[in-house]
JSON list of C-alpha atoms in Angstrom, two decimals:
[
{"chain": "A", "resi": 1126, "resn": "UNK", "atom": "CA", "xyz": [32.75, 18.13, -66.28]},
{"chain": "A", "resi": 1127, "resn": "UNK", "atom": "CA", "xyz": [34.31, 21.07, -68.26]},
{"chain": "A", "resi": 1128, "resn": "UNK", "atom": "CA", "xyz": [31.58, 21.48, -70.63]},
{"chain": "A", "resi": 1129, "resn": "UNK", "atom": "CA", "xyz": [29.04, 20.94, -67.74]},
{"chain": "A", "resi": 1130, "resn": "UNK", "atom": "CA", "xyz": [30.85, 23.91, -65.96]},
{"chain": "A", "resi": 1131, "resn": "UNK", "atom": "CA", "xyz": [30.67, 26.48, -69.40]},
{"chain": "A", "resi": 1132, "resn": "UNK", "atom": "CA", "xyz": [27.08, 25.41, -69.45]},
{"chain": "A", "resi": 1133, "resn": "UNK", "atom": "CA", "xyz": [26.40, 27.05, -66.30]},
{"chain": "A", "resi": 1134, "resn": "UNK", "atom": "CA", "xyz": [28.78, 30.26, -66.89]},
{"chain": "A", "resi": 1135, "resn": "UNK", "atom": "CA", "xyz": [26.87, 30.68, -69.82]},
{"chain": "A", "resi": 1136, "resn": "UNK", "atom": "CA", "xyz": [23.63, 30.17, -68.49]},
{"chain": "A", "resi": 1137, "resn": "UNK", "atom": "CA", "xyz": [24.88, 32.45, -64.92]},
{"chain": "A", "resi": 1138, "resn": "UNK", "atom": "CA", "xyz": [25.99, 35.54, -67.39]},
{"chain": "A", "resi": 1139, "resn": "UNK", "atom": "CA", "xyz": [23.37, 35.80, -69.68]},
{"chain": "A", "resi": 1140, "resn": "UNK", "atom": "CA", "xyz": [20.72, 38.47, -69.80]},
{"chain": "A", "resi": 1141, "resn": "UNK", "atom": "CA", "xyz": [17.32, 37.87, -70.45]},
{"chain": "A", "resi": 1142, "resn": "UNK", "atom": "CA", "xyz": [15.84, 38.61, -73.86]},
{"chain": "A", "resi": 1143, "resn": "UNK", "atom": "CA", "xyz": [19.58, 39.58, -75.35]},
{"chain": "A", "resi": 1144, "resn": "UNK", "atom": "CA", "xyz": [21.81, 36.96, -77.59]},
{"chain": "A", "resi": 1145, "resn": "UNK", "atom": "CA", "xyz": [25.46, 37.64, -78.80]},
{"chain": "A", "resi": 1146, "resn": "UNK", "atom": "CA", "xyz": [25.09, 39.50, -81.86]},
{"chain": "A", "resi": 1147, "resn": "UNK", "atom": "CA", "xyz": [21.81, 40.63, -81.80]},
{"chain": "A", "resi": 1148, "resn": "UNK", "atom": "CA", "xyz": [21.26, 44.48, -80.37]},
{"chain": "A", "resi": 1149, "resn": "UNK", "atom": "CA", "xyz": [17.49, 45.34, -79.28]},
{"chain": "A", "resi": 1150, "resn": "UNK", "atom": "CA", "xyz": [16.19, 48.36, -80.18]},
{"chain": "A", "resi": 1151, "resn": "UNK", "atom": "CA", "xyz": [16.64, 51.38, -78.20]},
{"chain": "A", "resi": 1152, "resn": "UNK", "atom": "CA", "xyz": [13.62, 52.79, -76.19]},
{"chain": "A", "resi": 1153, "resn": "UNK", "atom": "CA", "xyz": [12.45, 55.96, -77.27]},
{"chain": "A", "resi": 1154, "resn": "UNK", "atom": "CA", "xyz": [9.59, 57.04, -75.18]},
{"chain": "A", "resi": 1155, "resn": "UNK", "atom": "CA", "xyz": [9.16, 58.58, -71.91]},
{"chain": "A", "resi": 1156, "resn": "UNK", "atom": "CA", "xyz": [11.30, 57.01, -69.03]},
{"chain": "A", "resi": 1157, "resn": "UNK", "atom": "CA", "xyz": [9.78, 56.03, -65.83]},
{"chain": "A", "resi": 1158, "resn": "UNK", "atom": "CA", "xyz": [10.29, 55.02, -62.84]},
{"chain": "A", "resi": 1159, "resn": "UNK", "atom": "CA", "xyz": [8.67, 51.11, -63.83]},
{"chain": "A", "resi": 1160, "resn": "UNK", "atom": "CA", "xyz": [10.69, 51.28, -67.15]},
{"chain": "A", "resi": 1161, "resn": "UNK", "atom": "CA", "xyz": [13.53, 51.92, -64.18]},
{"chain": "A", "resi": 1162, "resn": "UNK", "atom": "CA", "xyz": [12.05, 49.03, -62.22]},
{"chain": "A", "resi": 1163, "resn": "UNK", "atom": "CA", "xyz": [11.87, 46.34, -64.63]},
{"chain": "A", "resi": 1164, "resn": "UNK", "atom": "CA", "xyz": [15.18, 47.06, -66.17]},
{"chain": "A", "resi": 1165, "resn": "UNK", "atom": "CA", "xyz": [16.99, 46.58, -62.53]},
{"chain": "A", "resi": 1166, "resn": "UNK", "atom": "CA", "xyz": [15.19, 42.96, -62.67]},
{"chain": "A", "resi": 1167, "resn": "UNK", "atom": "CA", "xyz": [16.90, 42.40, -66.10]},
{"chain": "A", "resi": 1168, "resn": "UNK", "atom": "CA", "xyz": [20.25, 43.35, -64.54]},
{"chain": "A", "resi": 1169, "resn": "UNK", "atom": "CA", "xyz": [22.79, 40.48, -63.63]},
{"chain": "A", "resi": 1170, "resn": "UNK", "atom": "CA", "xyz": [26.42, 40.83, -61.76]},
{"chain": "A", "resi": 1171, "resn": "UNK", "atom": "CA", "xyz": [29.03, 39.52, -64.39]},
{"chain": "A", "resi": 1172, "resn": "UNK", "atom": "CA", "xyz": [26.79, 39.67, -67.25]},
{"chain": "A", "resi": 1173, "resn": "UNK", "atom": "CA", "xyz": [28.61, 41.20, -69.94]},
{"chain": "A", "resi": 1174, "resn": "UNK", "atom": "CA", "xyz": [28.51, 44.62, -69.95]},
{"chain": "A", "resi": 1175, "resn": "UNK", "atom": "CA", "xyz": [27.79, 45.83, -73.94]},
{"chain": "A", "resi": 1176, "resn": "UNK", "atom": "CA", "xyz": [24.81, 43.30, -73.56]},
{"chain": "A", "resi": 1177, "resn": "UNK", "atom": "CA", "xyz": [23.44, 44.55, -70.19]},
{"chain": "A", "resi": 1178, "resn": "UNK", "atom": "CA", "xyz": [23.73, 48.34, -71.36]},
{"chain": "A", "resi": 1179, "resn": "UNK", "atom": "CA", "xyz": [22.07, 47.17, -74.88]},
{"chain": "A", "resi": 1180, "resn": "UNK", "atom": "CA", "xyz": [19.03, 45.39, -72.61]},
{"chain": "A", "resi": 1181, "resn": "UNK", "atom": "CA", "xyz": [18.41, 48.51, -70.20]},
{"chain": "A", "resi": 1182, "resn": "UNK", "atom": "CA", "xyz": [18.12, 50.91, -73.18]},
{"chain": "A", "resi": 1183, "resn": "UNK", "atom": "CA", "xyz": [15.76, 48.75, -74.73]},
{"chain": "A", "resi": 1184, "resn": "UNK", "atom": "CA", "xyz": [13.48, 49.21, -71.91]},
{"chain": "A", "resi": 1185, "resn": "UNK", "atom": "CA", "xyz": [14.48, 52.55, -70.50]},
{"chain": "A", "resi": 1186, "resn": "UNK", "atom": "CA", "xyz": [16.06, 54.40, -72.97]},
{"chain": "A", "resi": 1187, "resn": "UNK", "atom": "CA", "xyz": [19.43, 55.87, -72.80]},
{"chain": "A", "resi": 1188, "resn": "UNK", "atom": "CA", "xyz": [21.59, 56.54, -69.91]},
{"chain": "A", "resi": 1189, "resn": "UNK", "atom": "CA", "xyz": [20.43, 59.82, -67.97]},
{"chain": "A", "resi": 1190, "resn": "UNK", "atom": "CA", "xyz": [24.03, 59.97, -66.68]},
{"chain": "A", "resi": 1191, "resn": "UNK", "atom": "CA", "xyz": [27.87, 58.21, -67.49]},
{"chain": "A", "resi": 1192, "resn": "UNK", "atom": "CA", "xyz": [31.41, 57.84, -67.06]},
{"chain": "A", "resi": 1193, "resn": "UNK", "atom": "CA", "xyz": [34.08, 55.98, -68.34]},
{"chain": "A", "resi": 1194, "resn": "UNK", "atom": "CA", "xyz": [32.98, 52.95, -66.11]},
{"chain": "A", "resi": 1195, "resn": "UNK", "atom": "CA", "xyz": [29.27, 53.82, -64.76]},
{"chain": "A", "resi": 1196, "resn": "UNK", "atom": "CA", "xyz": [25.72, 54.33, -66.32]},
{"chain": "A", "resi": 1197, "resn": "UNK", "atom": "CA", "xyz": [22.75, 55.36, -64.69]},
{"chain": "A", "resi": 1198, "resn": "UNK", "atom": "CA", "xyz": [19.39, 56.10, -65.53]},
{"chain": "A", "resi": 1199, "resn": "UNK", "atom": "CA", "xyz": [16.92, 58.60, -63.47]},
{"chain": "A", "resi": 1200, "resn": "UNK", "atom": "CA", "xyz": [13.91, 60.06, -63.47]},
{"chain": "A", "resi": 1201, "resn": "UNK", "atom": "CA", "xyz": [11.73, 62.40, -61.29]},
{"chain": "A", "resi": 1202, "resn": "UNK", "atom": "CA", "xyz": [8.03, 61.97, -61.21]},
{"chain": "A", "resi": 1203, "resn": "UNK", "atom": "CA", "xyz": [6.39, 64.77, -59.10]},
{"chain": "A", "resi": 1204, "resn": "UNK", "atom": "CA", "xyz": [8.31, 64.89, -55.96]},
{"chain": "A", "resi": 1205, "resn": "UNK", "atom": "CA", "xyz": [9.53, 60.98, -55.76]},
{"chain": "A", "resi": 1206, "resn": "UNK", "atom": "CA", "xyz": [13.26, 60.33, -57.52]},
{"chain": "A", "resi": 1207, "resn": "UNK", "atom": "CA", "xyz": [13.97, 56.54, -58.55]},
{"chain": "A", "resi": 1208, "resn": "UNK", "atom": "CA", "xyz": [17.51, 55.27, -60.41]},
{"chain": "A", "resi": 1209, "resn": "UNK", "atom": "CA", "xyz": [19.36, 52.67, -61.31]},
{"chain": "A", "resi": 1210, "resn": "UNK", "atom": "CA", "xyz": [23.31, 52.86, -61.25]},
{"chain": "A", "resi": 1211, "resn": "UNK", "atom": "CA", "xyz": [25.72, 50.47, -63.02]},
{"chain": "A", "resi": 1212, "resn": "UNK", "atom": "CA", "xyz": [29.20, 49.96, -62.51]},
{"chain": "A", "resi": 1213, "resn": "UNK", "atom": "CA", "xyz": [31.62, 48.09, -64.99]},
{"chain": "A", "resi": 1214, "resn": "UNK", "atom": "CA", "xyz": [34.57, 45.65, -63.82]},
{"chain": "A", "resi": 1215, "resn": "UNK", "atom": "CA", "xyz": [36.54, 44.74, -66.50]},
{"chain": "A", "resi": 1216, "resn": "UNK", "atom": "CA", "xyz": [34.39, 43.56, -69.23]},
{"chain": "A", "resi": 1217, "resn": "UNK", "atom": "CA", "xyz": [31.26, 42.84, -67.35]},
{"chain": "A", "resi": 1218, "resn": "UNK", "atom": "CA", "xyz": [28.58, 44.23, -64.84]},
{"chain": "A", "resi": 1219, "resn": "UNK", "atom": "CA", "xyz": [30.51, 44.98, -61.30]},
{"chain": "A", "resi": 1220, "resn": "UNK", "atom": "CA", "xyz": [27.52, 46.03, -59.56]},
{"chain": "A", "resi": 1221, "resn": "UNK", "atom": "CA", "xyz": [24.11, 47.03, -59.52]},
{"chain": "A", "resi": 1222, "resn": "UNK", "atom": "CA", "xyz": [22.78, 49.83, -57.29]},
{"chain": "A", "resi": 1223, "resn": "UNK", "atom": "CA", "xyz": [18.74, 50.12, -57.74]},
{"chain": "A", "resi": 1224, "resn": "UNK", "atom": "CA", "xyz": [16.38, 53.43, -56.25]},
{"chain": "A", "resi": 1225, "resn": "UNK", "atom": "CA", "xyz": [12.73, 52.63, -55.95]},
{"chain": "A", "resi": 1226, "resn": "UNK", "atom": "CA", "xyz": [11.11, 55.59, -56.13]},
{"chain": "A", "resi": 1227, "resn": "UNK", "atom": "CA", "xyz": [11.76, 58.16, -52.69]},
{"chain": "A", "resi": 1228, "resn": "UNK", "atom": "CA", "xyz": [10.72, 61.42, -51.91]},
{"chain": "A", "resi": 1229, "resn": "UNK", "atom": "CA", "xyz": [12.68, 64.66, -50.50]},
{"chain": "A", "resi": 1230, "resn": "UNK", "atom": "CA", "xyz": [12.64, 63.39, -47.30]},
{"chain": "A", "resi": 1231, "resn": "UNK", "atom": "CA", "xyz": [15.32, 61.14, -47.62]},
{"chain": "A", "resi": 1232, "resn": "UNK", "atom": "CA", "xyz": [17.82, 63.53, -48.22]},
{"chain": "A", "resi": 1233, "resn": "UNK", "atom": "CA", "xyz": [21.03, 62.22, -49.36]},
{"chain": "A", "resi": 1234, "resn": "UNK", "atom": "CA", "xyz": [19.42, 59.23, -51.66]},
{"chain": "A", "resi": 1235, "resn": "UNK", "atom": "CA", "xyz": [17.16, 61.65, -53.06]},
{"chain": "A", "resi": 1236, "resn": "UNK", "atom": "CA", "xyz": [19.80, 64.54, -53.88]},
{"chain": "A", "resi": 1237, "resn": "UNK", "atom": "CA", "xyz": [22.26, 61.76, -55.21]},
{"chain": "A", "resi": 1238, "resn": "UNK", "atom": "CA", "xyz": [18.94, 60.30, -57.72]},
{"chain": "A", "resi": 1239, "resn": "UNK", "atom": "CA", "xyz": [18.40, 63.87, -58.88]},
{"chain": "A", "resi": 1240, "resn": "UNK", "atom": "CA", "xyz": [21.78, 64.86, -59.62]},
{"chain": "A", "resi": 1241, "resn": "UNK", "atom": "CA", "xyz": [21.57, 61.57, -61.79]},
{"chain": "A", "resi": 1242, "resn": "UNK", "atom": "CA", "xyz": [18.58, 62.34, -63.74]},
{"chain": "A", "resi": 1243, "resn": "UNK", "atom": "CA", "xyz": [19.83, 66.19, -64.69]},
{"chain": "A", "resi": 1244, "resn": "UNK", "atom": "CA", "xyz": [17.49, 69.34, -64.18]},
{"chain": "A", "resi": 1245, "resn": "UNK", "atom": "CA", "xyz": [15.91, 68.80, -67.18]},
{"chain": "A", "resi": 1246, "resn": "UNK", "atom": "CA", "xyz": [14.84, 64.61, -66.96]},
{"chain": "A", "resi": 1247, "resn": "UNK", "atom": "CA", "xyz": [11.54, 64.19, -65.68]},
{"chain": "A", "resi": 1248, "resn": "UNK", "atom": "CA", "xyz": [8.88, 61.23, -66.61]},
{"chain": "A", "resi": 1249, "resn": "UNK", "atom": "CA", "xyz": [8.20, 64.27, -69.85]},
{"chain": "A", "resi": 1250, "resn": "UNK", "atom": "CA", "xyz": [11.27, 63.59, -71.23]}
]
């Protein structure tokens, strides 16, 4: 029953496409907003968190934005904003907060995405 149970911990907190030990490469190309996209999808609560940041920046690159216990990464493409926010807990992913792409008109999600991706971070990197 025990090993049954570390079986599925294992299998619950893994990400995709990233084993212990190994680190991907990092992404060094324009960021997007479907580099953005298909990194949330790779994103999983409790996964551990070197891993998960490791994964994102092999697909989008490095963090537009951090602190001590959040990374996100932004980008504006012509007037629509899209982001994806990360939060740690403890060792591991706390929670996941994904943008699709918006426009101006949603005000305060559109301000917040912006202030993420800097004045400078647009899909021309």
């Amino acid at each position: 029953m025990i090993r049954f149970v570390a079986l599925a911990l294992a299998t619950f907190v893994a990400v995709p496409g990233c084993r212990k030990g190994e680190t991907p490469d990092v992404y060094r190309g324009p960021i997007t907003a479907e580099r953005i996209s298909i990194a949330n999808e790779r994103v999983r609560i409790r996964a551990d968190w070197e891993d998960t940041i490791a994964q994102i920046e092999s697909e989008a690159g490095k963090a537009t934005w951090g602190a001590v216990d959040q990374r996100a990464w932004a980008v504006i493409e012509g007037s629509k904003c899209s982001s994806l926010l990360i939060k740690r807990k403890r060792g591991y992913v706390g929670s996941v907060r994904y943008q699709p792409p918006i426009g101006p008109d949603a005000e305060t999600d559109y301000d917040e995405c912006a202030e993420l991706a800097g004045p400078a971070r647009t899909a021309r990197r």
